[in-house]
Structures are given as C-alpha cells and as structure tokens.
PDB file of C-alpha atoms in Angstrom:
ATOM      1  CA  UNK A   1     -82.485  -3.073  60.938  1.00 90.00           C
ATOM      2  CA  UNK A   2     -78.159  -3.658  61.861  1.00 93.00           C
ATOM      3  CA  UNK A   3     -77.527  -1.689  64.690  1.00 94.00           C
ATOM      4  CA  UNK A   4     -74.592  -1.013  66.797  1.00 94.00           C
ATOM      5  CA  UNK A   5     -73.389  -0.388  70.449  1.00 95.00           C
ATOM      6  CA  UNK A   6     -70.591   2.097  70.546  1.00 94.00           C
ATOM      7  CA  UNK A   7     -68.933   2.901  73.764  1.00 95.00           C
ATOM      8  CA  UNK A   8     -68.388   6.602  75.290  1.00 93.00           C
ATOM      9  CA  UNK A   9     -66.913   8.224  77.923  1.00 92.00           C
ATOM     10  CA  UNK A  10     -69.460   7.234  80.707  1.00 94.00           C
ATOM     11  CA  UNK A  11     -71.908   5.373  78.636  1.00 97.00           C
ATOM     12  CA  UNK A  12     -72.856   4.295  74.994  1.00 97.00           C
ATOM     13  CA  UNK A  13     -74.419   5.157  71.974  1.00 97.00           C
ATOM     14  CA  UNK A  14     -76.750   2.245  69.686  1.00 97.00           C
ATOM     15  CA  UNK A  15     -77.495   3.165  66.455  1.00 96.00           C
ATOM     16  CA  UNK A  16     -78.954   1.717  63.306  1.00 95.00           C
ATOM     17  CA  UNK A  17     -75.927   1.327  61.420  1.00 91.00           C
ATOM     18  CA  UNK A  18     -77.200   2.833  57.970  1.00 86.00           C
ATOM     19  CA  UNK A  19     -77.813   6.420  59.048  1.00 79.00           C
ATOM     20  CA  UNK A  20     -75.323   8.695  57.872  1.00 66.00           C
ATOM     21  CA  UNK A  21     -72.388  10.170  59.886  1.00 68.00           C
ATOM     22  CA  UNK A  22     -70.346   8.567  62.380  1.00 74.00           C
ATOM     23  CA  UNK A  23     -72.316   8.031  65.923  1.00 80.00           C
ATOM     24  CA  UNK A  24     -71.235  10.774  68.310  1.00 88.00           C
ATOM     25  CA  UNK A  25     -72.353  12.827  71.381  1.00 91.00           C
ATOM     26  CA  UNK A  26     -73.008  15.757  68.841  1.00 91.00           C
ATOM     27  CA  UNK A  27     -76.186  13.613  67.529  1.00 93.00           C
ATOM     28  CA  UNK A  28     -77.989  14.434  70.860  1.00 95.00           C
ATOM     29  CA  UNK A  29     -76.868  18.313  71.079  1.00 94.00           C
ATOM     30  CA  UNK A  30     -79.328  20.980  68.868  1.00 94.00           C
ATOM     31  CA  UNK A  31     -76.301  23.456  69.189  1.00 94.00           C
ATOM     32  CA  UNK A  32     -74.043  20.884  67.233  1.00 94.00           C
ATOM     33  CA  UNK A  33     -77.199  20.155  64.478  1.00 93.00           C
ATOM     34  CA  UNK A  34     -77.406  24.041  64.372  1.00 93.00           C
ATOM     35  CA  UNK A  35     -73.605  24.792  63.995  1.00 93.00           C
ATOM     36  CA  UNK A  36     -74.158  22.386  60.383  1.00 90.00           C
ATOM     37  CA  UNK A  37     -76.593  24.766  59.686  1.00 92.00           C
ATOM     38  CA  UNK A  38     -79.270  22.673  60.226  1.00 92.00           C
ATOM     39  CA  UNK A  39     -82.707  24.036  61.649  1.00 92.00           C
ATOM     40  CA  UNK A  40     -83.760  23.172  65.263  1.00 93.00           C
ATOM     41  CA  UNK A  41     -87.276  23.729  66.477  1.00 92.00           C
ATOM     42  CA  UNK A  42     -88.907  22.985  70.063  1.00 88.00           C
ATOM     43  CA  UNK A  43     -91.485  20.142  69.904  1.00 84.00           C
ATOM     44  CA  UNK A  44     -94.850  21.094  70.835  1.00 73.00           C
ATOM     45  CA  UNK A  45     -96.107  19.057  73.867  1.00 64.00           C
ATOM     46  CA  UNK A  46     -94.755  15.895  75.940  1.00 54.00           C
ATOM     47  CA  UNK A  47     -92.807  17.030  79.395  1.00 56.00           C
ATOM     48  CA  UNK A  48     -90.461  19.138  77.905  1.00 65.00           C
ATOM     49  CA  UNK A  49     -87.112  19.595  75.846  1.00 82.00           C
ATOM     50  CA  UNK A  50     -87.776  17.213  72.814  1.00 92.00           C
ATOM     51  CA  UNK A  51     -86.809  19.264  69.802  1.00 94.00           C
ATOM     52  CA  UNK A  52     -87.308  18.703  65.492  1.00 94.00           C
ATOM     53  CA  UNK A  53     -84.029  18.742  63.865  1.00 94.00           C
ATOM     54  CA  UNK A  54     -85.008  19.433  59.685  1.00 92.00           C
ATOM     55  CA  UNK A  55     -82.081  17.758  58.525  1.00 84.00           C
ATOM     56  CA  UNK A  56     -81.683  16.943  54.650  1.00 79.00           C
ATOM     57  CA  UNK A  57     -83.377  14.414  53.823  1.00 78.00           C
ATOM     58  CA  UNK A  58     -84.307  13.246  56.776  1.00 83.00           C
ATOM     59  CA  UNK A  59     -86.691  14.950  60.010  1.00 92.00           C
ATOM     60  CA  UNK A  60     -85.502  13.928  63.281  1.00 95.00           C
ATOM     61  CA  UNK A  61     -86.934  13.966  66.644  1.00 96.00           C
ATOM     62  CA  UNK A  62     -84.610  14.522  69.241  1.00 96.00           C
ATOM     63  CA  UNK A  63     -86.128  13.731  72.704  1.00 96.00           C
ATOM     64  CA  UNK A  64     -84.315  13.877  76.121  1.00 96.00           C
ATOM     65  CA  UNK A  65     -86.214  11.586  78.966  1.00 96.00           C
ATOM     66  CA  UNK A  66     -87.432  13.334  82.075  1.00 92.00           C
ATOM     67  CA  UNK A  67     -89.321  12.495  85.175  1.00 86.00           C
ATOM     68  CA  UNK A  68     -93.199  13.159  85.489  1.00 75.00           C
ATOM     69  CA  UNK A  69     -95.155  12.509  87.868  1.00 74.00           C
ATOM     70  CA  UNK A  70     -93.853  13.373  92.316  1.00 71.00           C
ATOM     71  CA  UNK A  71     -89.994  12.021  91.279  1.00 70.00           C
ATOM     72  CA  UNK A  72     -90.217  15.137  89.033  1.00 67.00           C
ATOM     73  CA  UNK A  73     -89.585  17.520  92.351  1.00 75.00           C
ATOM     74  CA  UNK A  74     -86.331  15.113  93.226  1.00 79.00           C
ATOM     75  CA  UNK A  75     -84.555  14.662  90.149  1.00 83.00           C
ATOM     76  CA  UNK A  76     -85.964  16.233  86.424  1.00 87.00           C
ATOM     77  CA  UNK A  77     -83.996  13.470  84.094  1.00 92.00           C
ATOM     78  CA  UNK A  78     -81.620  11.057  86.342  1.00 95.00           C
ATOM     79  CA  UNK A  79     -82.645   7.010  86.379  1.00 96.00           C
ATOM     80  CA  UNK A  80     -81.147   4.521  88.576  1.00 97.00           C
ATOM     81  CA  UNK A  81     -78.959   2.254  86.309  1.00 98.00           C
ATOM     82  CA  UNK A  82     -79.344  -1.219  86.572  1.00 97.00           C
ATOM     83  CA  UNK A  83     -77.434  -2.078  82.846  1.00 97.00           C
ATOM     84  CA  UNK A  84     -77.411  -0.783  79.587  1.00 98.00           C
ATOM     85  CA  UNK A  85     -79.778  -2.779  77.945  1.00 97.00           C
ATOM     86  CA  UNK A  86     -82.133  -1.212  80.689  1.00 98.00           C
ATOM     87  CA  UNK A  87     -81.585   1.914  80.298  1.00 98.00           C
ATOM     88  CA  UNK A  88     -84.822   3.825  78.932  1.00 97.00           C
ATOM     89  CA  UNK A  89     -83.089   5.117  75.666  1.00 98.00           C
ATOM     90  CA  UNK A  90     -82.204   1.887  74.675  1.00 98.00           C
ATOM     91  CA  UNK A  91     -85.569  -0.106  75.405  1.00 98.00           C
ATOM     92  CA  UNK A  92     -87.334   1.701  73.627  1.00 98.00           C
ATOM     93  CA  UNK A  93     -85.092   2.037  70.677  1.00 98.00           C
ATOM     94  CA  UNK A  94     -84.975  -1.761  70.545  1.00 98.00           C
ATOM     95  CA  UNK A  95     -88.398  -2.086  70.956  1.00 98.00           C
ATOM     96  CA  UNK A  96     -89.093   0.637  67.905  1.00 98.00           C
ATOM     97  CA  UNK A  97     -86.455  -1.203  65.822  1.00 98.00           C
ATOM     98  CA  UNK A  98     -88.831  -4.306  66.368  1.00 97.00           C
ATOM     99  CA  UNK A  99     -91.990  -2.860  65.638  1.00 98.00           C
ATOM    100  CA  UNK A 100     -90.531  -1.155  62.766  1.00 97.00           C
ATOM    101  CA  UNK A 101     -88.692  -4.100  61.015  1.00 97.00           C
ATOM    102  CA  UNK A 102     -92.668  -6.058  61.931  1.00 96.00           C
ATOM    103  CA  UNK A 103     -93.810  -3.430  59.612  1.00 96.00           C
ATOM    104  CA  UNK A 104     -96.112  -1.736  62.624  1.00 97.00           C
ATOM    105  CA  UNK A 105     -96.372   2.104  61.920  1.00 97.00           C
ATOM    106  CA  UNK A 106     -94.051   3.172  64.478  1.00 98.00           C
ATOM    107  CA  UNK A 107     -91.395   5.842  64.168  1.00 97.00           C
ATOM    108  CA  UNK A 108     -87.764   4.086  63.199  1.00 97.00           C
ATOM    109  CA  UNK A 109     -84.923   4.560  65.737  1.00 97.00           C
ATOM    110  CA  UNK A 110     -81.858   6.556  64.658  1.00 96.00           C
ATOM    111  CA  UNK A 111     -79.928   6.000  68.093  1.00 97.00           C
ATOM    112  CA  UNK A 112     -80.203   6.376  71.764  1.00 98.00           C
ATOM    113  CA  UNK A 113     -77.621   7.085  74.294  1.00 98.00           C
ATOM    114  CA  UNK A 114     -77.205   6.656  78.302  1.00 98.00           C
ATOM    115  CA  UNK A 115     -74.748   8.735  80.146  1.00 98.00           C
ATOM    116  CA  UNK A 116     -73.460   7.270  83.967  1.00 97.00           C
ATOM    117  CA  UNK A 117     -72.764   9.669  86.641  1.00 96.00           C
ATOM    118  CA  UNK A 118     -72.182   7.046  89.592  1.00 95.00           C
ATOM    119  CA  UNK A 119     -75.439   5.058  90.392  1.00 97.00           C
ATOM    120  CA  UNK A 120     -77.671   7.349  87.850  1.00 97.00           C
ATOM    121  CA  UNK A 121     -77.810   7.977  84.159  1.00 97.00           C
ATOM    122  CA  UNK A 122     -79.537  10.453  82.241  1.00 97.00           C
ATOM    123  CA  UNK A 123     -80.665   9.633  78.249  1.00 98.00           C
ATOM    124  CA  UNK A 124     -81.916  10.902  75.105  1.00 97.00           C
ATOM    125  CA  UNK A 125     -83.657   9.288  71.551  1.00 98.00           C
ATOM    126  CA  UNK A 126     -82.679  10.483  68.120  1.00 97.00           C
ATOM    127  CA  UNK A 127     -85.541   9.299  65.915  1.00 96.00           C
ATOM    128  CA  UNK A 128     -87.573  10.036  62.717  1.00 96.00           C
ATOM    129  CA  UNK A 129     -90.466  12.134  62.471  1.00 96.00           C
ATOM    130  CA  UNK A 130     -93.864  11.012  60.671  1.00 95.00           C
ATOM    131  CA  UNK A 131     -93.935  13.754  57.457  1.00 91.00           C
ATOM    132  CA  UNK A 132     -97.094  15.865  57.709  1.00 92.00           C
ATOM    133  CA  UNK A 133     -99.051  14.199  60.544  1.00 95.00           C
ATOM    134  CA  UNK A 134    -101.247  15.517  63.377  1.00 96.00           C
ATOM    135  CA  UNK A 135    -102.720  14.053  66.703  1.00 97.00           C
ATOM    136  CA  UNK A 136    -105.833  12.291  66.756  1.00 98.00           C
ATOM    137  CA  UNK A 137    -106.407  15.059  69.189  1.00 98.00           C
ATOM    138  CA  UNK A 138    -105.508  17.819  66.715  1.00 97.00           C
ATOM    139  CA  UNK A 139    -108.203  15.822  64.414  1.00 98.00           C
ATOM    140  CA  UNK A 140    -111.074  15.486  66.425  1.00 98.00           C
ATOM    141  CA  UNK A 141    -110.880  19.280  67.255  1.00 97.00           C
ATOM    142  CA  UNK A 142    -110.838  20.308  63.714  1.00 97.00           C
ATOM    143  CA  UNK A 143    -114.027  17.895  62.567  1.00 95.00           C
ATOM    144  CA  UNK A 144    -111.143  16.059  60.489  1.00 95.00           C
ATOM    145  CA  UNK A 145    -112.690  12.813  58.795  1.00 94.00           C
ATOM    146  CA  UNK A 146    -111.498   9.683  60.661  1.00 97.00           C
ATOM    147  CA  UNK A 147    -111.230   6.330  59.644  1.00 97.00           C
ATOM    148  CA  UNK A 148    -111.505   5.172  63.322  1.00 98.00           C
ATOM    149  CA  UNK A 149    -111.534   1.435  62.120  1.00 98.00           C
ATOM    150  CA  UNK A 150    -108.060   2.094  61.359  1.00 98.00           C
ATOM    151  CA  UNK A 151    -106.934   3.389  64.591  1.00 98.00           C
ATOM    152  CA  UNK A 152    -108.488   0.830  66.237  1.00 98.00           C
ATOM    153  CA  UNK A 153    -106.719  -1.238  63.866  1.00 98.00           C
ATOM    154  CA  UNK A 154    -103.067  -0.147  64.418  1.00 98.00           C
ATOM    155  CA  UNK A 155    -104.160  -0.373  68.263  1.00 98.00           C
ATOM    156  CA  UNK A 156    -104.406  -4.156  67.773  1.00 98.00           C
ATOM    157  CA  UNK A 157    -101.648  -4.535  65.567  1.00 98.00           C
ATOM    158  CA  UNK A 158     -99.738  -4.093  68.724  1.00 98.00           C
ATOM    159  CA  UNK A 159    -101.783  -5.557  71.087  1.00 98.00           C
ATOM    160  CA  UNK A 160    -101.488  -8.947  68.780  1.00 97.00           C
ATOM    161  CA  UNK A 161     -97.335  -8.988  69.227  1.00 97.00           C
ATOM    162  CA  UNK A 162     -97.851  -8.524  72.927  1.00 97.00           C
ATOM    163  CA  UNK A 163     -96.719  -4.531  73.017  1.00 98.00           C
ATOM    164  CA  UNK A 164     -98.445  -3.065  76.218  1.00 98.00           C
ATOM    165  CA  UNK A 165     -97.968   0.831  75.437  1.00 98.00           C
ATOM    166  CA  UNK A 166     -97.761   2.688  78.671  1.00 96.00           C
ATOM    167  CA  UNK A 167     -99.249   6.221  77.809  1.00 95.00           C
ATOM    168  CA  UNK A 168    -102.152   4.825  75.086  1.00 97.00           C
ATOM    169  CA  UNK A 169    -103.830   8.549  74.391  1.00 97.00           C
ATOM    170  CA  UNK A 170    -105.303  10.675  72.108  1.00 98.00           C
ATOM    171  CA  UNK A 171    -101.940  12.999  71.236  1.00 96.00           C
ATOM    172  CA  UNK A 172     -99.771   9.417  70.768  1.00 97.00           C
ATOM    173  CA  UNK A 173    -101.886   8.765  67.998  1.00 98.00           C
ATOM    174  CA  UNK A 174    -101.223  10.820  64.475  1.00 98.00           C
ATOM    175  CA  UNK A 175    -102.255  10.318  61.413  1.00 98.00           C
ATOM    176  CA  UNK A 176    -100.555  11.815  58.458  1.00 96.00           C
ATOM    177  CA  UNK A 177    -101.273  12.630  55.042  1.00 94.00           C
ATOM    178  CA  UNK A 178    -102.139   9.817  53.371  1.00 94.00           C
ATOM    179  CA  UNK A 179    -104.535   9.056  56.717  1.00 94.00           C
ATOM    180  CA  UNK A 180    -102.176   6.611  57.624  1.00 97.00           C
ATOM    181  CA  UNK A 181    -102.381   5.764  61.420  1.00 98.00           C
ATOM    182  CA  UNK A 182     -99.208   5.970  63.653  1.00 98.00           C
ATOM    183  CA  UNK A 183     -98.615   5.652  67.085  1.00 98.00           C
ATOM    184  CA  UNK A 184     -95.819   7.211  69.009  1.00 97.00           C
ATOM    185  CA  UNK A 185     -93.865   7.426  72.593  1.00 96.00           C
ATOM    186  CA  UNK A 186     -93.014   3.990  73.679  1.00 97.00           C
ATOM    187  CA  UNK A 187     -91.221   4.996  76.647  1.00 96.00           C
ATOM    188  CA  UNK A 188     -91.629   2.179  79.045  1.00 95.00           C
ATOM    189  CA  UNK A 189     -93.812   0.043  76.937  1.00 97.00           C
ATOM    190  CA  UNK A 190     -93.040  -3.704  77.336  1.00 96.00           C
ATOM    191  CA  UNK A 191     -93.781  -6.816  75.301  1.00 96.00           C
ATOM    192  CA  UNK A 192     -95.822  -9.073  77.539  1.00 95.00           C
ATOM    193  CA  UNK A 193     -97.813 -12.357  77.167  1.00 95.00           C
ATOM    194  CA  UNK A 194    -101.270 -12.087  75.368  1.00 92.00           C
ATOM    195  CA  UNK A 195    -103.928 -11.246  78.233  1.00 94.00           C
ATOM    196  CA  UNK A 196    -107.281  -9.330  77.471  1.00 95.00           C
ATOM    197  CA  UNK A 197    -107.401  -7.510  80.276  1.00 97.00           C
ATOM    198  CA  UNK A 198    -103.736  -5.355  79.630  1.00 97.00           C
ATOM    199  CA  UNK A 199    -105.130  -4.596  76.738  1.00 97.00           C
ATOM    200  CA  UNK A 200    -108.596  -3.424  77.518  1.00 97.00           C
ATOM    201  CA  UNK A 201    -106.828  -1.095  79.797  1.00 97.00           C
ATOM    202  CA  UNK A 202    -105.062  -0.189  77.028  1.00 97.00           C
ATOM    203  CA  UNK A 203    -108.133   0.774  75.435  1.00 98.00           C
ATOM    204  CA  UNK A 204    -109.780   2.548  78.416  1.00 98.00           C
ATOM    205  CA  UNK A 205    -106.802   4.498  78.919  1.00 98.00           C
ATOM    206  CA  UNK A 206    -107.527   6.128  74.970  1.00 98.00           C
ATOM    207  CA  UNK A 207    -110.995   6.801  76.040  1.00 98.00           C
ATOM    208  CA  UNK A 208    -110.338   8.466  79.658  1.00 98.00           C
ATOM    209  CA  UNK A 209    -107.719  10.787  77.241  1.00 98.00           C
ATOM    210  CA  UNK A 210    -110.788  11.585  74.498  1.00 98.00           C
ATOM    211  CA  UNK A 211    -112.761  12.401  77.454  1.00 98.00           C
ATOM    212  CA  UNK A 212    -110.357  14.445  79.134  1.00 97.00           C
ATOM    213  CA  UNK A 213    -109.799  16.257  75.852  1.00 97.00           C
ATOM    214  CA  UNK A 214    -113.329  17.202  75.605  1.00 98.00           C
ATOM    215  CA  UNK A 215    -113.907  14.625  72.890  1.00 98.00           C
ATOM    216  CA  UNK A 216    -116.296  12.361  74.804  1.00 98.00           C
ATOM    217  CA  UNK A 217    -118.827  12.773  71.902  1.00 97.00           C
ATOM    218  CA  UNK A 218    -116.638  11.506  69.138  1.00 97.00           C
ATOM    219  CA  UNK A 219    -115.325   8.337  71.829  1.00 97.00           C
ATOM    220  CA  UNK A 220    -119.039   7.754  72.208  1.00 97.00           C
ATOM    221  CA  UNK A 221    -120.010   7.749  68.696  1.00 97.00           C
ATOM    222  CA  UNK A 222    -117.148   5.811  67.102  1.00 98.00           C
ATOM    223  CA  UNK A 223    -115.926   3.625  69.916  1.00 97.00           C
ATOM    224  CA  UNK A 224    -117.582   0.779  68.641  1.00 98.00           C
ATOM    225  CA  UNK A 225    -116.062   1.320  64.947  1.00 98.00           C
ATOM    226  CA  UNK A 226    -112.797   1.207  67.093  1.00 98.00           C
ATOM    227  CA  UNK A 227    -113.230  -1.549  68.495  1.00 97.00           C
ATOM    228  CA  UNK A 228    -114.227  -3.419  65.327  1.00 98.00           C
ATOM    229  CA  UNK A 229    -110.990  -2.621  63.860  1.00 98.00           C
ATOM    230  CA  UNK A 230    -108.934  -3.865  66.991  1.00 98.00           C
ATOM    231  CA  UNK A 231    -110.747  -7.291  66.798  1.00 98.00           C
ATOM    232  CA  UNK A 232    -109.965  -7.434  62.888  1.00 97.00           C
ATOM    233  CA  UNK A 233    -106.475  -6.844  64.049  1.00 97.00           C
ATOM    234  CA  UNK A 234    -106.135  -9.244  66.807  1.00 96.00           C
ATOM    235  CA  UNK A 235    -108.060 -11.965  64.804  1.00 91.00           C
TER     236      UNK A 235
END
C-alpha cells in the first residue's frame, strides 16, 4: 500500500494514496460526506461517535478516538503529543496498512489525521468496513454455526508476526458472509517480540469477554477447537 503524509493547519493527514479524492479535513466530517449526498449512519457499539459512511463503491468507517476508562472524566478525546508518528490515528493506520499488505484479515486504512492544540491532539480513522459481517458475539447469540478453528486461526495469524492486540474480545471479532474471520480495533496494539505468555493473555482476555457475554458455554465447548487452530497458525 503507497501512502502519504500531507500537512494541515495544526497537524496532518496520511493516506493510502489510491483512494479517490484529494485528502482533506472534509474526509473526517459526516456533515461534509452528507452534503455529497452520501448516507451517514451511527456505528453501533465501541465508546462512542464512530459513524458508517455508504459511499459508492466503497463503505467507510469513520471513527474518532476517545478516552475510556477514569481519564474519560478529564478529557473525552485529547492525547498528549509526543510526534506524529505517535499519534494514535497514525499507529494504527500503519499498523493496519501492514497487516493488510501481510494479507491478515484486517480492515485496510483509508487515512488518519491528528490535530495539535498546544501540548494535546485529538484524532480520527477513515477506514473500510467488512461487507455483511457480524460479531462473534452477534453469532454465538443467534446459535450461528462457527468454524472456531478459524478464529482461533486468524488469532495466531497475528500472534505469529508479533501483533499484541490490546482489546482481544468477542465484538472485535466478525465474521462475514463467506464465514471469513476478521478482526478489528487495533487501537494501541503493538508489534512486539514473540513471547507465549502476551499471547496467552491475549487469549484469556477473548474468554473473560465470552464469559462476560454470557457465552461461557460455547468458550467451554469449543475452546479447545480454538486453540487448535491458533497452534496451526503459529506453527
């Protein structure tokens, strides 16, 4: 994937240089996708403010970052900059643009963008959707047939290039139509050195979210299949 850093007002705007239009401010505002007459839907779930833009051909995901967690009650979307390359939008659009161009079933970056006000920034991620998928969540709930080999598969995948995902859980994971597993959000994931125990936690971190979810049956009864398909992967 070519990509390219464009500078703004304030901050800067990387993009992969083969989407369509020139890279602008308006990619990360719904009311400029709406005045094109393009629909704009909020996104179900996550903390908040990410939105679907239906654009023709393509479906985006527009996503804003905010703060979870107790920084949530001081600030709801400022970071402390420390460099571009830091900032959140653009890690984890570089990141994508790796996994993608590995051929890993990750969503492909469109562009990301930082905006400075003094020591803070705040950022958003244009990306594209996965056509006709639902959580592994959604799945489980609805007695959905599940190739959990697979997941486990796409788990390890990762795990073999190193990618420690920082929010591993059951509604990260989608599978679409063609039962094809994806996995999503890679906000402040990192590439580390191999190390089993990173990504065991990894691992337990799914299960505590089936559990949670009121799927501890199904994490019970196919955990080993799982697992079987994250060895196969990391062999």
């Amino acid at each position: 994937m070519e990509v390219r850093t464009v500078a703004q007002p304030q901050g800067a705007i990387r993009h992969a240089i083969d989407f369509d239009g020139a890279a602008g401010p308006h990619w990360f505002d719904p009311e400029s996708w709406r005045a094109q007459g393009v629909v704009v839907e909020p996104l179900a779930g996550g903390r908040g403010g990410a939105t679907m833009v239906c654009a023709d051909p393509a479906w985006l995901v527009l996503r804003p970052y905010r703060r979870g967690g107790w920084m949530r009650r001081i600030t709801r979307d400022r970071y402390l900059f420390h460099g571009a390359d830091a900032t959140r939008g653009f890690r984890e659009f570089d990141l994508l643009a790796r996994l993608h161009d590995a051929g890993l079933s990750v969503p492909r970056p469109v562009a990301a963008r930082y905006r400075r006000s003094g020591i803070s920034y705040r950022a958003e991620l244009l990306m594209h959707a996965i056509p006709a998928s639902r959580t592994l969540d959604s799945e489980i709930a609805d007695a959905r047939a599940i190739d959990w080999r697979s997941v486990g598969r796409s788990i390890g995948e990762l795990h073999q290039r190193g990618v420690w995902h920082a929010d591993l859980n059951a509604r990260n994971i989608l599978l679409d139509a063609a039962h094809r597993v994806w996995i999503i959000d890679f906000d402040r994931a990192r590439q580390r050195p191999q190390q089993a125990r990173w990504q065991r936690g990894n691992l337990e971190r799914l299960r505590r979210s089936l559990v949670k979810l009121g799927h501890a049956h199904a994490a019970a009864a196919h955990w080993h299949e799982l697992h079987e398909g994250h060895r196969e992967a990391m062999a």
